[in-house]
Amino acid sequence: MKCPACQNEVNVDSVYCPKCGEKLEQAAEGAPAATSPPQPAAEDGGQSGSQQPAGEAAQQTASERIMERAREGGAQTAGDAPAAGWSKGGYSPKALNFRFLATCLVTAALLAVVVWLWWGESGWWKWAGYASIATIAALWIWYLCVRIYRVGTIKYELTAHQFYHEEGIFRRVRDVIEVIDIDDLKLERTLWDRVINGGVGTVVVQSADPSDPQLRLVGLANPDEVFQALDNARRKERVARGLKSV
C-alpha cells in the first residue's frame, strides 16, 4: 500500500504515513490511492493541474501536518465545550463547619471550668482559670489562621488542556497538571462532610506527572460538578489526540 501524498510504501494497517504524516483513512475515503509514481514535469518547468496538489502535499513536512491536526483538534474541542460548567473555584468555608462547632464546644467547656475554678477563694485555682482563658484564645486564633489560609489562598482552575492548583501566603505554589496525564479520579465524602459541612467533598486526582502523582482537591463545595468536569476534559483531550479514553 502506498501513501497517496508522498508515494511512500506503508503498512496496510497504518493510520498515518510515517514519512509525511498524511492520514490514510481520510485519503482512502476521499479518493483511491495512486498506483503509479508521479509523472516528470514538463521541459518548461511547469506542472499539470492534477500533479500540483500531490506535489505540494509531499513537500509538507510531518511536523507541519501534526501541528495542523492539533489546531483543528483544538478548534473542535473549543466548539464542543459545554455552554456552562465548572472552570475555577477554591476552598469552601462550609468545609470548616465541623471545626467551628468543635471549637465552640471546647470553648464552652473551658468557660465552665473557668467559672467553677474562680468560684472558690484559693489563689492557685484562679491561675488555672487564666490558663483556660489562654487556651480558649489560642484555639480561636488557630481556627482563624486555618480559615484565612484555606479559604483565602487555595484556588483551582481548569482549562481545556491543563489543571491548575495554587495555594500559599508567604510562599505561593502553583502546580500544573496536563489534562491528558490524568489517569484516575476519585470522589470522597466523609460523614461530617455530608451531615455538618453542607455536602462538601474531596476529589483525588491520580496523574502521570512525576511531581504530583496524587493531588487532593479539598474543600470543594460542588465536588460532583468538579469530578464530572475533570473527567469530561480528560476524555475530550484523549479523543482529540487519538488516545484510548479510560
mmCIF file of C-alpha atoms in Angstrom:
data_model
loop_
_atom_site.group_PDB
_atom_site.id
_atom_site.type_symbol
_atom_site.label_atom_id
_atom_site.label_comp_id
_atom_site.label_asym_id
_atom_site.label_seq_id
_atom_site.Cartn_x
_atom_site.Cartn_y
_atom_site.Cartn_z
ATOM 1 C CA MET A 1 0.000 0.000 0.000
ATOM 2 C CA LYS A 2 1.296 3.470 -0.926
ATOM 3 C CA CYS A 3 0.648 6.864 0.617
ATOM 4 C CA PRO A 4 -1.380 8.993 -1.848
ATOM 5 C CA ALA A 5 0.605 12.105 -0.910
ATOM 6 C CA CYS A 6 4.255 11.055 -0.999
ATOM 7 C CA GLN A 7 4.012 7.582 -2.615
ATOM 8 C CA ASN A 8 5.879 6.059 0.331
ATOM 9 C CA GLU A 9 5.313 2.349 0.924
ATOM 10 C CA VAL A 10 3.331 1.926 4.171
ATOM 11 C CA ASN A 11 1.744 -0.913 6.081
ATOM 12 C CA VAL A 12 -1.868 -1.770 5.279
ATOM 13 C CA ASP A 13 -2.895 -1.353 8.946
ATOM 14 C CA SER A 14 -1.250 2.087 9.292
ATOM 15 C CA VAL A 15 -3.450 5.094 10.028
ATOM 16 C CA TYR A 16 -0.831 7.795 9.327
ATOM 17 C CA CYS A 17 2.060 7.822 6.869
ATOM 18 C CA PRO A 18 5.335 7.623 8.863
ATOM 19 C CA LYS A 19 7.091 9.854 6.308
ATOM 20 C CA CYS A 20 4.723 12.781 5.647
ATOM 21 C CA GLY A 21 2.058 12.333 8.352
ATOM 22 C CA GLU A 22 -0.898 12.047 5.939
ATOM 23 C CA LYS A 23 -3.947 10.326 7.460
ATOM 24 C CA LEU A 24 -4.505 7.312 5.228
ATOM 25 C CA GLU A 25 -8.127 6.689 6.230
ATOM 26 C CA GLN A 26 -9.256 10.155 5.178
ATOM 27 C CA ALA A 27 -7.396 9.832 1.895
ATOM 28 C CA ALA A 28 -8.986 6.443 1.275
ATOM 29 C CA GLU A 29 -12.477 7.826 1.865
ATOM 30 C CA GLY A 30 -11.907 10.852 -0.391
ATOM 31 C CA ALA A 31 -10.228 9.265 -3.439
ATOM 32 C CA PRO A 32 -8.487 5.994 -4.379
ATOM 33 C CA ALA A 33 -4.769 5.799 -3.753
ATOM 34 C CA ALA A 34 -2.463 6.354 -6.691
ATOM 35 C CA THR A 35 -0.830 3.217 -8.115
ATOM 36 C CA SER A 36 1.886 4.825 -10.194
ATOM 37 C CA PRO A 37 4.606 7.355 -9.345
ATOM 38 C CA PRO A 38 4.027 10.972 -10.376
ATOM 39 C CA GLN A 39 4.923 11.854 -13.954
ATOM 40 C CA PRO A 40 8.015 14.014 -14.527
ATOM 41 C CA ALA A 41 7.473 17.739 -15.007
ATOM 42 C CA ALA A 42 7.375 19.288 -18.467
ATOM 43 C CA GLU A 43 10.513 20.661 -20.058
ATOM 44 C CA ASP A 44 9.485 24.272 -19.381
ATOM 45 C CA GLY A 45 9.354 23.547 -15.611
ATOM 46 C CA GLY A 46 5.526 23.726 -15.391
ATOM 47 C CA GLN A 47 3.307 21.209 -13.651
ATOM 48 C CA SER A 48 -0.037 19.840 -14.714
ATOM 49 C CA GLY A 49 -3.120 20.634 -12.667
ATOM 50 C CA SER A 50 -3.507 17.034 -11.458
ATOM 51 C CA GLN A 51 0.105 16.740 -10.254
ATOM 52 C CA GLN A 52 0.387 20.078 -8.410
ATOM 53 C CA PRO A 53 -1.728 19.242 -5.300
ATOM 54 C CA ALA A 54 0.133 15.964 -4.800
ATOM 55 C CA GLY A 55 3.491 17.730 -5.066
ATOM 56 C CA GLU A 56 2.504 20.381 -2.531
ATOM 57 C CA ALA A 57 1.245 17.705 -0.133
ATOM 58 C CA ALA A 58 4.508 15.802 -0.471
ATOM 59 C CA GLN A 59 6.529 18.921 0.307
ATOM 60 C CA GLN A 60 4.614 19.488 3.559
ATOM 61 C CA THR A 61 6.624 18.023 6.402
ATOM 62 C CA ALA A 62 5.281 15.643 9.015
ATOM 63 C CA SER A 63 5.640 18.238 11.786
ATOM 64 C CA GLU A 64 3.543 20.735 9.811
ATOM 65 C CA ARG A 65 0.813 18.144 9.317
ATOM 66 C CA ILE A 66 0.830 17.271 13.021
ATOM 67 C CA MET A 67 0.585 20.943 14.000
ATOM 68 C CA GLU A 68 -2.292 21.430 11.558
ATOM 69 C CA ARG A 69 -4.194 18.478 13.013
ATOM 70 C CA ALA A 70 -3.532 19.788 16.538
ATOM 71 C CA ARG A 71 -5.004 23.179 15.616
ATOM 72 C CA GLU A 72 -8.040 21.512 14.072
ATOM 73 C CA GLY A 73 -8.459 19.337 17.158
ATOM 74 C CA GLY A 74 -8.192 22.365 19.449
ATOM 75 C CA ALA A 75 -10.831 24.233 17.470
ATOM 76 C CA GLN A 76 -13.111 21.210 17.579
ATOM 77 C CA THR A 77 -12.602 20.858 21.338
ATOM 78 C CA ALA A 78 -13.452 24.519 21.899
ATOM 79 C CA GLY A 79 -16.572 24.150 19.792
ATOM 80 C CA ASP A 80 -17.708 21.049 21.711
ATOM 81 C CA ALA A 81 -17.185 22.692 25.134
ATOM 82 C CA PRO A 82 -20.381 22.954 27.202
ATOM 83 C CA ALA A 83 -22.016 26.354 27.482
ATOM 84 C CA ALA A 84 -21.929 26.214 31.288
ATOM 85 C CA GLY A 85 -19.643 24.190 33.528
ATOM 86 C CA TRP A 86 -17.121 24.316 36.327
ATOM 87 C CA SER A 87 -13.846 26.005 35.393
ATOM 88 C CA LYS A 88 -12.492 27.567 38.597
ATOM 89 C CA GLY A 89 -13.110 27.547 42.326
ATOM 90 C CA GLY A 90 -11.482 27.276 45.711
ATOM 91 C CA TYR A 91 -11.789 26.063 49.280
ATOM 92 C CA SER A 92 -15.343 26.441 50.552
ATOM 93 C CA PRO A 93 -15.937 27.968 54.033
ATOM 94 C CA LYS A 94 -18.555 25.244 54.596
ATOM 95 C CA ALA A 95 -15.725 22.715 54.875
ATOM 96 C CA LEU A 96 -14.811 24.305 58.233
ATOM 97 C CA ASN A 97 -18.263 23.918 59.820
ATOM 98 C CA PHE A 98 -17.243 20.903 61.891
ATOM 99 C CA ARG A 99 -14.054 22.605 63.075
ATOM 100 C CA PHE A 100 -16.076 25.687 64.045
ATOM 101 C CA LEU A 101 -18.611 23.657 66.047
ATOM 102 C CA ALA A 102 -15.836 21.701 67.767
ATOM 103 C CA THR A 103 -14.081 24.946 68.718
ATOM 104 C CA CYS A 104 -17.338 26.319 70.134
ATOM 105 C CA LEU A 105 -17.917 23.194 72.238
ATOM 106 C CA VAL A 106 -14.374 23.229 73.629
ATOM 107 C CA THR A 107 -14.722 26.941 74.384
ATOM 108 C CA ALA A 108 -17.974 26.367 76.276
ATOM 109 C CA ALA A 109 -16.402 23.549 78.296
ATOM 110 C CA LEU A 110 -13.343 25.638 79.205
ATOM 111 C CA LEU A 111 -15.516 28.601 80.202
ATOM 112 C CA ALA A 112 -17.469 26.331 82.514
ATOM 113 C CA VAL A 113 -14.183 25.214 84.069
ATOM 114 C CA VAL A 114 -13.103 28.838 84.500
ATOM 115 C CA VAL A 115 -16.344 29.749 86.284
ATOM 116 C CA TRP A 116 -16.044 26.723 88.544
ATOM 117 C CA LEU A 117 -12.402 27.460 89.391
ATOM 118 C CA TRP A 118 -12.977 31.132 90.099
ATOM 119 C CA TRP A 119 -15.930 30.358 92.334
ATOM 120 C CA GLY A 120 -13.531 29.364 95.104
ATOM 121 C CA GLU A 121 -11.249 31.681 97.037
ATOM 122 C CA SER A 122 -7.956 29.796 96.619
ATOM 123 C CA GLY A 123 -5.355 31.748 94.633
ATOM 124 C CA TRP A 124 -3.809 28.924 92.646
ATOM 125 C CA TRP A 125 -7.200 27.867 91.274
ATOM 126 C CA LYS A 126 -7.510 31.279 89.684
ATOM 127 C CA TRP A 127 -4.209 30.750 87.864
ATOM 128 C CA ALA A 128 -5.691 27.580 86.371
ATOM 129 C CA GLY A 129 -8.609 29.701 85.197
ATOM 130 C CA TYR A 130 -6.215 32.091 83.480
ATOM 131 C CA ALA A 131 -4.625 29.127 81.718
ATOM 132 C CA SER A 132 -8.057 28.036 80.489
ATOM 133 C CA ILE A 133 -8.744 31.511 79.099
ATOM 134 C CA ALA A 134 -5.385 31.480 77.310
ATOM 135 C CA THR A 135 -6.268 28.082 75.829
ATOM 136 C CA ILE A 136 -9.567 29.464 74.530
ATOM 137 C CA ALA A 137 -7.795 32.406 72.883
ATOM 138 C CA ALA A 138 -5.226 30.084 71.284
ATOM 139 C CA LEU A 139 -7.978 27.839 69.889
ATOM 140 C CA TRP A 140 -9.777 30.732 68.202
ATOM 141 C CA ILE A 141 -6.569 32.221 66.835
ATOM 142 C CA TRP A 142 -5.686 28.846 65.342
ATOM 143 C CA TYR A 143 -9.163 28.493 63.831
ATOM 144 C CA LEU A 144 -8.965 31.951 62.231
ATOM 145 C CA CYS A 145 -5.494 31.244 60.814
ATOM 146 C CA VAL A 146 -6.666 27.969 59.253
ATOM 147 C CA ARG A 147 -9.746 29.660 57.801
ATOM 148 C CA ILE A 148 -7.769 32.564 56.312
ATOM 149 C CA TYR A 149 -5.167 30.245 54.797
ATOM 150 C CA ARG A 150 -7.534 27.704 53.245
ATOM 151 C CA VAL A 151 -10.388 29.939 52.120
ATOM 152 C CA GLY A 152 -8.165 32.805 51.026
ATOM 153 C CA THR A 153 -5.313 31.001 49.263
ATOM 154 C CA ILE A 154 -6.421 27.580 47.936
ATOM 155 C CA LYS A 155 -7.579 28.069 44.336
ATOM 156 C CA TYR A 156 -8.369 25.669 41.479
ATOM 157 C CA GLU A 157 -8.722 26.333 37.745
ATOM 158 C CA LEU A 158 -9.483 24.040 34.798
ATOM 159 C CA THR A 159 -8.819 24.836 31.133
ATOM 160 C CA ALA A 160 -9.209 22.701 28.019
ATOM 161 C CA HIS A 161 -5.699 21.265 28.339
ATOM 162 C CA GLN A 162 -4.389 21.986 31.863
ATOM 163 C CA PHE A 163 -5.460 21.979 35.506
ATOM 164 C CA TYR A 164 -4.004 24.483 37.986
ATOM 165 C CA HIS A 165 -3.777 24.224 41.772
ATOM 166 C CA GLU A 166 -2.492 27.202 43.750
ATOM 167 C CA GLU A 167 -2.053 27.888 47.470
ATOM 168 C CA GLY A 168 0.200 29.632 49.975
ATOM 169 C CA ILE A 169 0.625 33.022 51.662
ATOM 170 C CA PHE A 170 4.317 33.736 52.144
ATOM 171 C CA ARG A 171 5.349 31.063 49.631
ATOM 172 C CA ARG A 172 2.846 30.844 46.798
ATOM 173 C CA VAL A 173 2.966 27.481 44.975
ATOM 174 C CA ARG A 174 1.238 26.856 41.631
ATOM 175 C CA ASP A 175 1.003 23.272 40.350
ATOM 176 C CA VAL A 176 0.121 22.486 36.735
ATOM 177 C CA ILE A 177 -1.154 19.103 35.547
ATOM 178 C CA GLU A 178 -1.796 18.295 31.906
ATOM 179 C CA VAL A 179 -5.364 17.054 31.498
ATOM 180 C CA ILE A 180 -4.204 14.226 29.239
ATOM 181 C CA ASP A 181 -1.901 12.973 32.046
ATOM 182 C CA ILE A 182 -4.821 12.364 34.438
ATOM 183 C CA ASP A 183 -5.055 8.594 34.933
ATOM 184 C CA ASP A 184 -7.806 8.247 37.527
ATOM 185 C CA LEU A 185 -10.270 10.320 39.553
ATOM 186 C CA LYS A 186 -11.881 9.559 42.901
ATOM 187 C CA LEU A 187 -14.571 11.426 44.856
ATOM 188 C CA GLU A 188 -14.530 11.276 48.663
ATOM 189 C CA ARG A 189 -17.086 12.489 51.228
ATOM 190 C CA THR A 190 -16.847 11.792 54.945
ATOM 191 C CA LEU A 191 -19.827 11.561 57.292
ATOM 192 C CA TRP A 192 -19.047 15.025 58.654
ATOM 193 C CA ASP A 193 -18.913 16.405 55.109
ATOM 194 C CA ARG A 194 -22.382 15.086 54.298
ATOM 195 C CA VAL A 195 -24.096 15.897 57.616
ATOM 196 C CA ILE A 196 -22.367 19.004 59.017
ATOM 197 C CA ASN A 197 -20.198 20.551 56.293
ATOM 198 C CA GLY A 198 -23.010 21.089 53.794
ATOM 199 C CA GLY A 199 -22.100 18.359 51.300
ATOM 200 C CA VAL A 200 -18.531 19.429 50.542
ATOM 201 C CA GLY A 201 -16.123 16.798 49.278
ATOM 202 C CA THR A 202 -12.641 15.946 48.054
ATOM 203 C CA VAL A 203 -11.604 14.914 44.541
ATOM 204 C CA VAL A 204 -8.412 12.832 44.349
ATOM 205 C CA VAL A 205 -6.523 13.181 41.042
ATOM 206 C CA GLN A 206 -4.097 10.405 40.067
ATOM 207 C CA SER A 207 -1.813 11.539 37.245
ATOM 208 C CA ALA A 208 1.303 10.516 35.351
ATOM 209 C CA ASP A 209 3.012 13.751 36.413
ATOM 210 C CA PRO A 210 6.088 12.714 38.485
ATOM 211 C CA SER A 211 5.989 15.939 40.528
ATOM 212 C CA ASP A 212 2.316 15.479 41.535
ATOM 213 C CA PRO A 213 1.331 11.805 41.184
ATOM 214 C CA GLN A 214 -1.589 12.384 43.571
ATOM 215 C CA LEU A 215 -3.346 15.703 44.102
ATOM 216 C CA ARG A 216 -6.179 16.124 46.615
ATOM 217 C CA LEU A 217 -8.679 18.872 45.831
ATOM 218 C CA VAL A 218 -10.102 19.508 49.299
ATOM 219 C CA GLY A 219 -12.976 21.692 50.455
ATOM 220 C CA LEU A 220 -14.976 21.616 47.204
ATOM 221 C CA ALA A 221 -18.499 22.986 47.569
ATOM 222 C CA ASN A 222 -19.616 21.170 44.371
ATOM 223 C CA PRO A 223 -17.432 18.038 44.210
ATOM 224 C CA ASP A 224 -19.739 16.191 41.797
ATOM 225 C CA GLU A 225 -19.543 19.010 39.255
ATOM 226 C CA VAL A 226 -15.751 19.254 39.598
ATOM 227 C CA PHE A 227 -15.381 15.485 39.215
ATOM 228 C CA GLN A 228 -17.516 15.463 36.048
ATOM 229 C CA ALA A 229 -15.727 18.487 34.550
ATOM 230 C CA LEU A 230 -12.295 16.887 35.041
ATOM 231 C CA ASP A 231 -13.483 13.575 33.605
ATOM 232 C CA ASN A 232 -15.018 15.250 30.537
ATOM 233 C CA ALA A 233 -11.895 17.340 29.912
ATOM 234 C CA ARG A 234 -9.686 14.253 30.172
ATOM 235 C CA ARG A 235 -11.840 12.265 27.736
ATOM 236 C CA LYS A 236 -12.014 15.094 25.181
ATOM 237 C CA GLU A 237 -8.249 15.582 25.253
ATOM 238 C CA ARG A 238 -7.602 11.869 24.786
ATOM 239 C CA VAL A 239 -10.055 11.659 21.893
ATOM 240 C CA ALA A 240 -8.533 14.755 20.269
ATOM 241 C CA ARG A 241 -5.058 13.206 20.403
ATOM 242 C CA GLY A 242 -6.189 9.769 19.269
ATOM 243 C CA LEU A 243 -5.596 8.010 22.602
ATOM 244 C CA LYS A 244 -7.792 5.461 24.302
ATOM 245 C CA SER A 245 -10.085 7.058 26.876
ATOM 246 C CA VAL A 246 -10.249 5.172 30.169
#
